[in-house]
Every structure is written in structure tokens, then in C-alpha cells.
Amino acid sequence: MNRKRILFVDHVSKVLGGAEINLVELLGLPALRSRWEASVACAPGSPLETSIARAQIPRHAFGLSQSLNEMRVVGRRFSPFRAWKGWREVHAATRRLESIIAGARPDVVISCTNKDDLIAGNATRHSGTPNVWWFNDILSPEFFSWPVRRVFVQRARRQAARVITVSEFARKVLLDQGLSEDRVTTVHNGIPLDRYRRIQSSLLRDQLRIPPGEPLIGLVGRITPWKGQDFFLRLAKDWAGQGRPGRFVVIGRAFNEDAPFEASLKRFVTAQRLESRVHFVAFQADIASTLSQLDLLLHCSTKPEPFGRVIIEGMAVGLPVIAAAAGGVSEIITPGVDAGLATPGNSDAYLAQMTAILGSAEKRNAWSIAGRRTVETKFTLERVFQDFDRVATEVMAK
Ligand code: GLC
């Protein structure tokens, strides 16, 4: 059987976001190599490129200009000037991708972020190569201005052979905006179970000088306002104010455009004198070992979460998780059984659940076992690969 030639497109240059981690892990799956001949159009020198090089997957140089990199597609405000500036550069990027496609002659092009979708949609037009959009967002007013939503839906209708959403929630939002049922397929995130398991290590705790026995509560993910790092810090303040033991750690980094938000978080910690309670650490190379050192993982997104990768990462290592009940999260968690759900942005709801879970070893143990189970049955990387392979077969047949 011939291997399918699949070209992935992801321009992200400075950090690995959820979309990029999904991609790196998928490409690392041994089963993929026997069925797919994969290559990736990505920014030279980016963390994504480095990770893919390690997996010995062929790369094609595909970087966007600085201003296009910094252009916000996600965001409620729409700036016509920025859009016009961005548009001209999209054109150049499209030409570049076209020549990559002409060289690699893929059977399917899978674009991984919304900017890449718009570029790949155009770039595949002449060759007629099917283009699958791996859409890690939710196309709702909470995240996108209406001009962007309109352009996206119109282009998806004309140019996307299939849109992959990461939750049923995100899929419904697209269907409500007029995409047809057969055009949109949900592929929930999945992770390699052998990598995400409990690991004995005290590296992080030692580095932060946290005495054994003191609870360590973490928030992991890209630093951006809607992921709720500011809410997490307010929880830390309330918790500390009640004289309870525990440290709080924000793990992750900001993309270019969110640097000011990150700075404001650090100012808050100083102003509230929380330095002895709150820590910031960059993304960790070995996330499983980092998660293994936490006692509780909070997910604090204040807008509906497209999926919530970090939640299954936590559950897989047996870490208790309390997550914001919105978006795709409810498709992961059975509340009170394998993890906890709280109303987004409601500190009382979070504090009550935190108190309950940190106060009961029995409950923690039950969540830990059930959480791992949930990931093993529904959120494995093998399942993701099978879903993608099926979609690829379908779009190639058209
Ligand atoms: C984005 C989304 C997150 C999702 C991840 C991978 O980071 O915000 O919900 O899990 O992509 O799909």
C-alpha cells in the first residue's frame, strides 16, 4: 500500500502552543511512519522546527514576516488597517507555500492554525490538492470579530475539503454559521500515554524551594488573557489571605502580542506581596515530570475552551484537575468522578472545590485512577491518528 503524502503547515515561530504540541506528538507516533510520508512547512529555527527535526521529519522553510506573525486574528476588535497590511503579506506567503506544494506534491495539505488555513486555502487552489483545516479554536464572537468570522466561513466553504474541530462544541459553532455537517469532523485531542505518566522527580519543587508536604497548585498553558492567569492569581491571593498552605505556579509563556499581559501578572504579584506564594516558570521540556510534581492542576479559562489539552495531560499523570465548565471541557470530564468542574471565573466555586479535593486523600486517589482511565479510553494519540487517516482517505477520494 502506498503511503499517503501529507504536508502540514504551521507558521508559529516562537513558542509551542497547543496546536504545535498536537502536531509534534502526532508526527512522533511510530505507526504514522508506515502509513504516511509526512513533511512540515514551518518557520526555520522555531521551536516547532527543532522538535520536528528531532523526530527526523522533513521540513520546508515557511516563515511569515514579523508583522504577519504579530497580527492578531483571534481578538474581538478588528483593525482594517492591520488587515490591509496583513493581506499584502498573506499574498507573498501564499506564493511561498505554492512552491513548497509544487515541490512536495502532497496528497493532502493539513493547515494547523487559522492564519495557515487562509494561506493554505489559497495556495492549494491551482493544484487542487485537498486542504484540511485543523481548527484548534472556536469561531465565536468571544474570540473573533465578525469580519474575520465571515471571511473564515466563506473561505472554508470554498477552500477547505474538511475542517477538523477539537470538540463537538467547536463543531456546532461552525455548523451554526452555515458550514455543512459533512464538512466538519470533530477529532478530540489525544496524547501519547507512554510519555504522559507519573514520573518520580523533585526538580521543579527543588528549584522553587517548596518543602515536601506543601501543596503545589499549577496552571499550565500559553499566557494569554482568556486562559485566565489573572483569575488564577486572584485565587492565590484569596487562598493565601485565608492563611491556607500552598504555592501557586504559572507554567507557560506568552506569544509576541501577549507580553504586556504577562508583565501585568508579574506586577500584580508584587503589588499584592505574593512573591512567596506565586511562581512563574517557562514551559518545561518534560511536562509529564512537571505535572507529576503538582498536587492540583487548575484550568481557569474565562472563555469557552476549544478542547483543553492540558486537562488530559494532567489526568493522564493521575493529577487531580479542576477545570472551567465551558466549551470542549465538558466533553472530557465527568464531574466529581474523574475531575472537577467549576463555573468559569467564579472564585467561590473554585475555592470550595480546591478545599474539598486538597482535604481528601481518598477523593484525590479516586480522581487520579478514574482520570487516567478516561484518557486511556478516549484520548489517545492512536485514536487521533486513525481519525486523521480516515479523513485523509475521504478527502483524497473526492
Ligand atoms: C489550543 C486550544 C486548546 C486546545 C489546543 C490543542 O491551544 O486553546 O483548547 O486543546 O489548541 O488543540
XYZ file of C-alpha atoms and ligand atoms in Angstrom:
410
model
C 0.000 0.000 0.000
C 1.290 3.423 -0.923
C 1.968 5.793 1.906
C -0.088 8.982 1.877
C 1.941 12.123 1.322
C 0.775 14.626 3.930
C 2.062 18.184 4.178
C 1.389 20.033 7.435
C 1.536 23.830 7.552
C 2.201 25.746 10.791
C 3.898 29.152 10.796
C 4.152 29.642 14.593
C 7.641 30.905 15.314
C 8.381 31.480 18.982
C 6.600 29.049 21.261
C 4.832 25.742 21.026
C 1.117 26.306 21.533
C -1.457 23.536 21.833
C -1.739 23.232 18.050
C 2.008 22.761 17.691
C 2.280 20.247 20.522
C -0.544 18.258 18.935
C 1.386 18.243 15.684
C 4.777 17.331 17.152
C 3.291 14.425 19.084
C 1.301 13.165 16.126
C 4.419 13.159 13.965
C 6.278 11.247 16.665
C 3.807 8.364 16.583
C 5.621 5.265 15.250
C 2.501 3.924 13.482
C 2.358 7.094 11.391
C 5.563 6.351 9.538
C 4.345 3.166 7.961
C 1.200 4.815 6.602
C 2.149 8.448 5.980
C 5.024 10.228 4.347
C 4.742 13.442 6.335
C 6.543 16.739 5.968
C 6.007 20.132 7.582
C 6.103 23.698 6.288
C 7.274 25.646 9.346
C 9.367 28.624 10.405
C 13.117 27.944 10.256
C 14.674 27.978 13.717
C 11.308 27.857 15.515
C 10.768 25.514 18.471
C 8.393 23.612 16.197
C 11.098 23.114 13.600
C 13.569 21.965 16.247
C 11.130 19.418 17.642
C 10.271 18.086 14.216
C 13.923 17.864 13.237
C 14.482 15.692 16.287
C 11.786 13.334 15.018
C 13.567 13.358 11.621
C 10.564 14.596 9.700
C 11.384 16.619 6.542
C 10.786 20.364 6.800
C 10.165 23.160 4.310
C 11.078 26.743 5.197
C 7.829 28.625 5.708
C 8.138 31.664 7.953
C 5.800 34.623 7.961
C 7.016 38.197 8.178
C 7.222 39.738 11.620
C 4.122 41.882 11.188
C 2.076 38.972 9.914
C 3.305 36.932 12.855
C 2.152 39.599 15.236
C -1.161 40.221 13.539
C -3.997 39.104 15.742
C -6.630 37.038 14.049
C -8.074 35.966 17.354
C -9.480 39.020 19.085
C -12.752 40.821 19.266
C -11.555 44.020 17.689
C -10.925 44.303 14.019
C -8.475 46.786 12.590
C -8.975 47.462 8.863
C -5.505 48.968 8.586
C -3.806 45.948 10.083
C -5.947 43.668 7.960
C -4.911 45.527 4.812
C -1.234 45.387 5.773
C -1.541 41.712 6.660
C -3.366 40.961 3.438
C -0.457 42.042 1.251
C 1.861 39.776 3.123
C -0.556 36.876 3.023
C -0.121 37.084 -0.710
C 3.644 36.582 -0.511
C 3.223 33.718 1.949
C 0.719 32.092 -0.403
C 3.257 32.137 -3.251
C 5.849 30.560 -0.968
C 3.519 27.797 0.090
C 2.520 27.191 -3.521
C 6.095 26.494 -4.440
C 6.513 24.160 -1.462
C 3.417 22.283 -2.609
C 4.727 22.106 -6.174
C 7.909 20.504 -4.857
C 6.462 18.138 -2.245
C 3.367 17.155 -4.280
C 1.339 16.113 -1.233
C -1.913 14.141 -1.439
C -3.339 16.278 1.357
C -2.333 19.593 2.921
C -3.259 19.964 6.603
C -3.042 23.523 7.947
C -2.758 23.888 11.708
C -3.614 27.488 12.693
C -6.180 29.913 11.335
C -3.601 32.045 9.530
C -2.225 28.920 7.910
C -5.748 27.872 6.894
C -6.305 31.091 4.992
C -2.923 30.833 3.299
C -3.186 27.122 2.503
C -6.730 27.568 1.204
C -5.389 29.886 -1.480
C -2.183 28.006 -2.088
C -3.938 24.714 -2.861
C -6.369 26.244 -5.340
C -4.357 25.781 -8.507
C -3.103 22.287 -7.809
C -6.485 21.189 -6.466
C -4.776 19.436 -3.557
C -7.346 18.779 -0.815
C -6.783 21.092 2.142
C -7.851 20.040 5.637
C -8.095 22.770 8.260
C -7.116 21.616 11.741
C -9.056 24.233 13.645
C -7.940 24.468 17.273
C -10.206 27.421 18.042
C -13.877 28.267 18.403
C -15.257 30.549 15.725
C -17.490 32.524 18.092
C -17.891 36.262 18.812
C -15.976 35.694 22.058
C -12.843 35.064 20.054
C -13.270 36.546 16.588
C -14.599 39.782 15.168
C -17.439 39.387 12.659
C -15.392 40.275 9.560
C -12.917 37.543 10.435
C -15.719 35.054 11.122
C -17.332 35.875 7.813
C -14.168 35.561 5.808
C -13.340 32.334 7.559
C -16.707 30.693 6.898
C -16.836 31.809 3.264
C -13.316 30.585 2.626
C -13.926 27.323 4.462
C -16.949 26.702 2.212
C -14.920 27.237 -0.933
C -11.473 26.000 0.019
C -11.496 23.535 2.894
C -12.058 19.933 1.911
C -12.717 19.364 5.608
C -12.494 21.345 8.827
C -11.343 19.382 11.872
C -12.583 20.808 15.156
C -11.197 19.702 18.513
C -14.577 19.403 20.234
C -18.237 18.897 19.390
C -18.791 22.305 20.935
C -16.483 23.944 18.399
C -18.080 21.909 15.603
C -21.603 23.090 16.450
C -20.420 26.690 16.366
C -19.244 26.163 12.773
C -22.441 24.376 11.755
C -24.480 27.254 13.215
C -22.631 29.582 10.909
C -23.590 27.632 7.861
C -20.911 25.011 7.270
C -22.496 21.723 6.289
C -22.420 18.676 8.553
C -20.254 16.607 6.221
C -17.623 19.324 6.033
C -16.788 19.418 9.735
C -15.385 16.493 11.729
C -14.518 16.516 15.412
C -11.213 14.959 16.360
C -10.725 15.374 20.095
C -7.113 15.858 21.178
C -5.171 12.792 22.215
C -1.784 12.226 23.850
C 0.887 9.506 23.868
C 0.147 7.559 27.037
C 3.678 6.219 27.399
C 5.026 9.766 27.685
C 2.299 11.124 29.953
C 2.586 9.056 33.092
C 3.623 9.708 36.653
C 7.348 10.385 36.908
C 9.398 10.472 40.120
C 11.174 13.816 40.227
C 11.510 16.784 42.536
C 13.314 19.070 40.104
C 10.680 21.764 39.936
C 9.904 21.692 43.642
C 13.603 21.905 44.482
C 14.095 24.724 42.045
C 11.235 26.659 43.645
C 12.326 25.546 47.131
C 8.997 24.105 48.074
C 9.174 21.992 51.219
C 7.781 18.448 50.958
C 4.178 18.370 52.070
C 3.367 21.893 50.944
C 0.687 21.722 48.241
C 1.715 22.954 44.809
C -1.134 24.203 42.645
C -0.464 24.843 38.965
C -1.880 26.491 35.878
C -0.274 25.336 32.652
C -0.579 26.851 29.205
C 0.066 29.703 26.925
C -0.069 33.014 28.800
C -2.931 34.948 27.257
C -5.837 36.805 28.890
C -8.601 34.299 28.172
C -6.642 31.386 29.658
C -7.299 33.147 32.974
C -3.847 33.543 34.530
C -5.124 36.744 36.196
C -8.026 34.827 37.729
C -5.603 32.161 38.948
C -3.565 34.842 40.724
C -6.693 36.205 42.386
C -7.427 32.694 43.653
C -3.867 32.571 45.004
C -4.472 35.851 46.776
C -7.750 34.670 48.365
C -6.194 31.341 49.339
C -3.187 32.979 50.944
C -5.447 35.585 52.566
C -7.295 32.771 54.332
C -3.969 31.593 55.710
C -4.050 28.257 53.905
C -0.841 26.455 52.987
C 0.079 26.132 49.328
C 2.067 27.612 46.487
C 0.833 28.591 43.055
C 2.798 28.197 39.860
C 2.045 29.645 36.431
C 3.728 27.477 33.816
C 3.964 28.743 30.271
C 4.954 31.637 28.072
C 3.275 34.435 26.169
C 3.149 34.709 22.388
C 4.523 38.008 20.998
C 1.343 40.000 21.311
C 0.688 38.995 24.925
C 3.919 40.204 26.517
C 2.169 43.189 28.183
C -0.350 40.835 29.796
C 2.450 38.704 31.226
C 4.077 41.849 32.632
C 0.797 42.871 34.279
C 0.582 39.487 36.023
C 4.022 39.969 37.500
C 3.116 43.473 38.686
C 0.037 42.063 40.422
C 2.155 39.563 42.343
C 4.493 42.301 43.559
C 1.683 44.718 44.421
C -0.161 42.032 46.404
C 3.034 40.818 48.069
C 2.502 37.312 46.823
C 6.145 36.656 45.912
C 6.483 33.879 48.460
C 3.317 32.193 47.187
C 3.400 32.553 43.420
C 5.990 31.409 40.898
C 6.351 31.779 37.170
C 8.206 29.192 35.148
C 8.639 28.887 31.398
C 7.337 25.865 29.504
C 9.040 22.764 30.748
C 10.750 20.346 28.422
C 9.347 17.386 30.278
C 5.795 18.330 31.023
C 4.884 14.915 32.465
C 7.565 15.193 35.107
C 6.475 18.743 35.916
C 2.817 17.764 36.209
C 3.818 14.828 38.419
C 5.164 17.306 40.976
C 1.919 19.262 41.276
C -0.787 18.395 43.779
C -3.570 20.051 41.882
C -3.991 21.376 38.360
C -6.356 24.247 37.774
C -7.753 25.169 34.398
C -9.077 28.733 34.567
C -10.074 29.751 31.046
C -12.641 32.510 31.150
C -13.936 31.908 27.617
C -15.150 28.543 26.306
C -12.119 26.311 25.864
C -11.824 24.738 22.391
C -10.655 21.473 23.926
C -8.265 21.828 26.857
C -5.255 19.600 26.122
C -3.652 20.332 29.446
C -6.604 18.737 31.229
C -5.990 15.325 29.651
C -2.249 15.734 30.249
C -2.965 16.226 33.956
C -5.467 13.381 34.132
C -3.041 11.043 32.352
C -0.385 11.529 35.025
C -3.005 10.991 37.726
C -3.127 14.604 38.842
C -6.428 15.953 40.226
C -7.843 18.632 37.930
C -10.434 21.353 38.489
C -11.488 22.914 35.200
C -13.738 25.669 33.898
C -17.009 24.172 32.709
C -17.361 25.623 29.222
C -16.645 24.662 25.625
C -14.997 21.313 24.989
C -14.094 20.719 28.634
C -17.437 19.082 29.418
C -16.680 16.515 26.714
C -13.637 15.395 28.731
C -14.680 15.473 32.364
C -17.346 13.550 34.250
C -17.621 15.959 37.185
C -16.903 14.555 40.614
C -15.862 11.219 39.087
C -12.605 11.804 37.200
C -12.070 15.545 37.832
C -13.936 18.647 38.962
C -15.788 21.362 37.081
C -16.305 24.945 38.235
C -18.148 27.914 36.782
C -15.630 29.933 34.763
C -14.408 32.991 36.632
C -16.276 32.127 39.846
C -13.742 32.134 42.675
C -16.131 30.760 45.295
C -16.782 27.717 43.136
C -13.069 27.139 42.648
C -12.125 27.720 46.285
C -14.798 25.309 47.516
C -13.622 22.556 45.169
C -9.972 23.209 45.958
C -10.653 22.884 49.663
C -12.590 19.666 49.165
C -10.023 17.927 46.966
C -6.922 19.021 48.857
C -8.610 17.932 52.081
C -9.404 14.384 50.996
C -6.737 11.856 50.063
C -9.475 9.393 49.239
C -11.095 11.666 46.705
C -7.745 12.553 45.146
C -6.964 8.913 44.719
C -10.317 8.169 43.122
C -9.949 11.027 40.606
C -6.426 10.005 39.863
C -7.396 6.470 38.883
C -10.567 7.461 37.029
C -8.773 10.333 35.266
C -6.083 8.099 33.810
C -8.788 5.669 32.712
C -10.684 8.389 30.861
C -7.600 9.331 28.878
C -6.788 5.683 28.131
C -10.232 5.042 26.721
C -10.957 8.266 24.853
C -7.956 10.499 24.382
C -5.073 8.523 22.968
C -2.830 9.674 20.152
C -3.501 6.429 18.270
C -7.166 7.391 18.054
C -6.212 10.851 16.753
C -4.080 9.281 14.040
C -6.836 6.891 12.976
C -9.324 9.760 12.783
C -6.962 11.849 10.651
C -6.094 8.936 8.425
C -9.775 8.301 7.792
C -10.370 11.967 6.947
C -7.354 11.943 4.611
C -8.701 8.878 2.795
C -12.091 10.535 2.427
C -10.831 13.850 1.054
C -8.458 12.074 -1.350
C -11.350 10.058 -2.765
C -13.320 13.191 -3.702
C -5.451 25.483 21.586
C -6.745 25.495 22.360
C -6.851 24.307 23.328
C -6.569 23.010 22.589
C -5.239 23.125 21.857
C -4.957 21.896 21.028
O -4.384 25.761 22.429
O -6.868 26.693 23.075
O -8.123 24.232 23.902
O -6.543 21.938 23.478
O -5.240 24.237 20.989
O -5.994 21.576 20.169
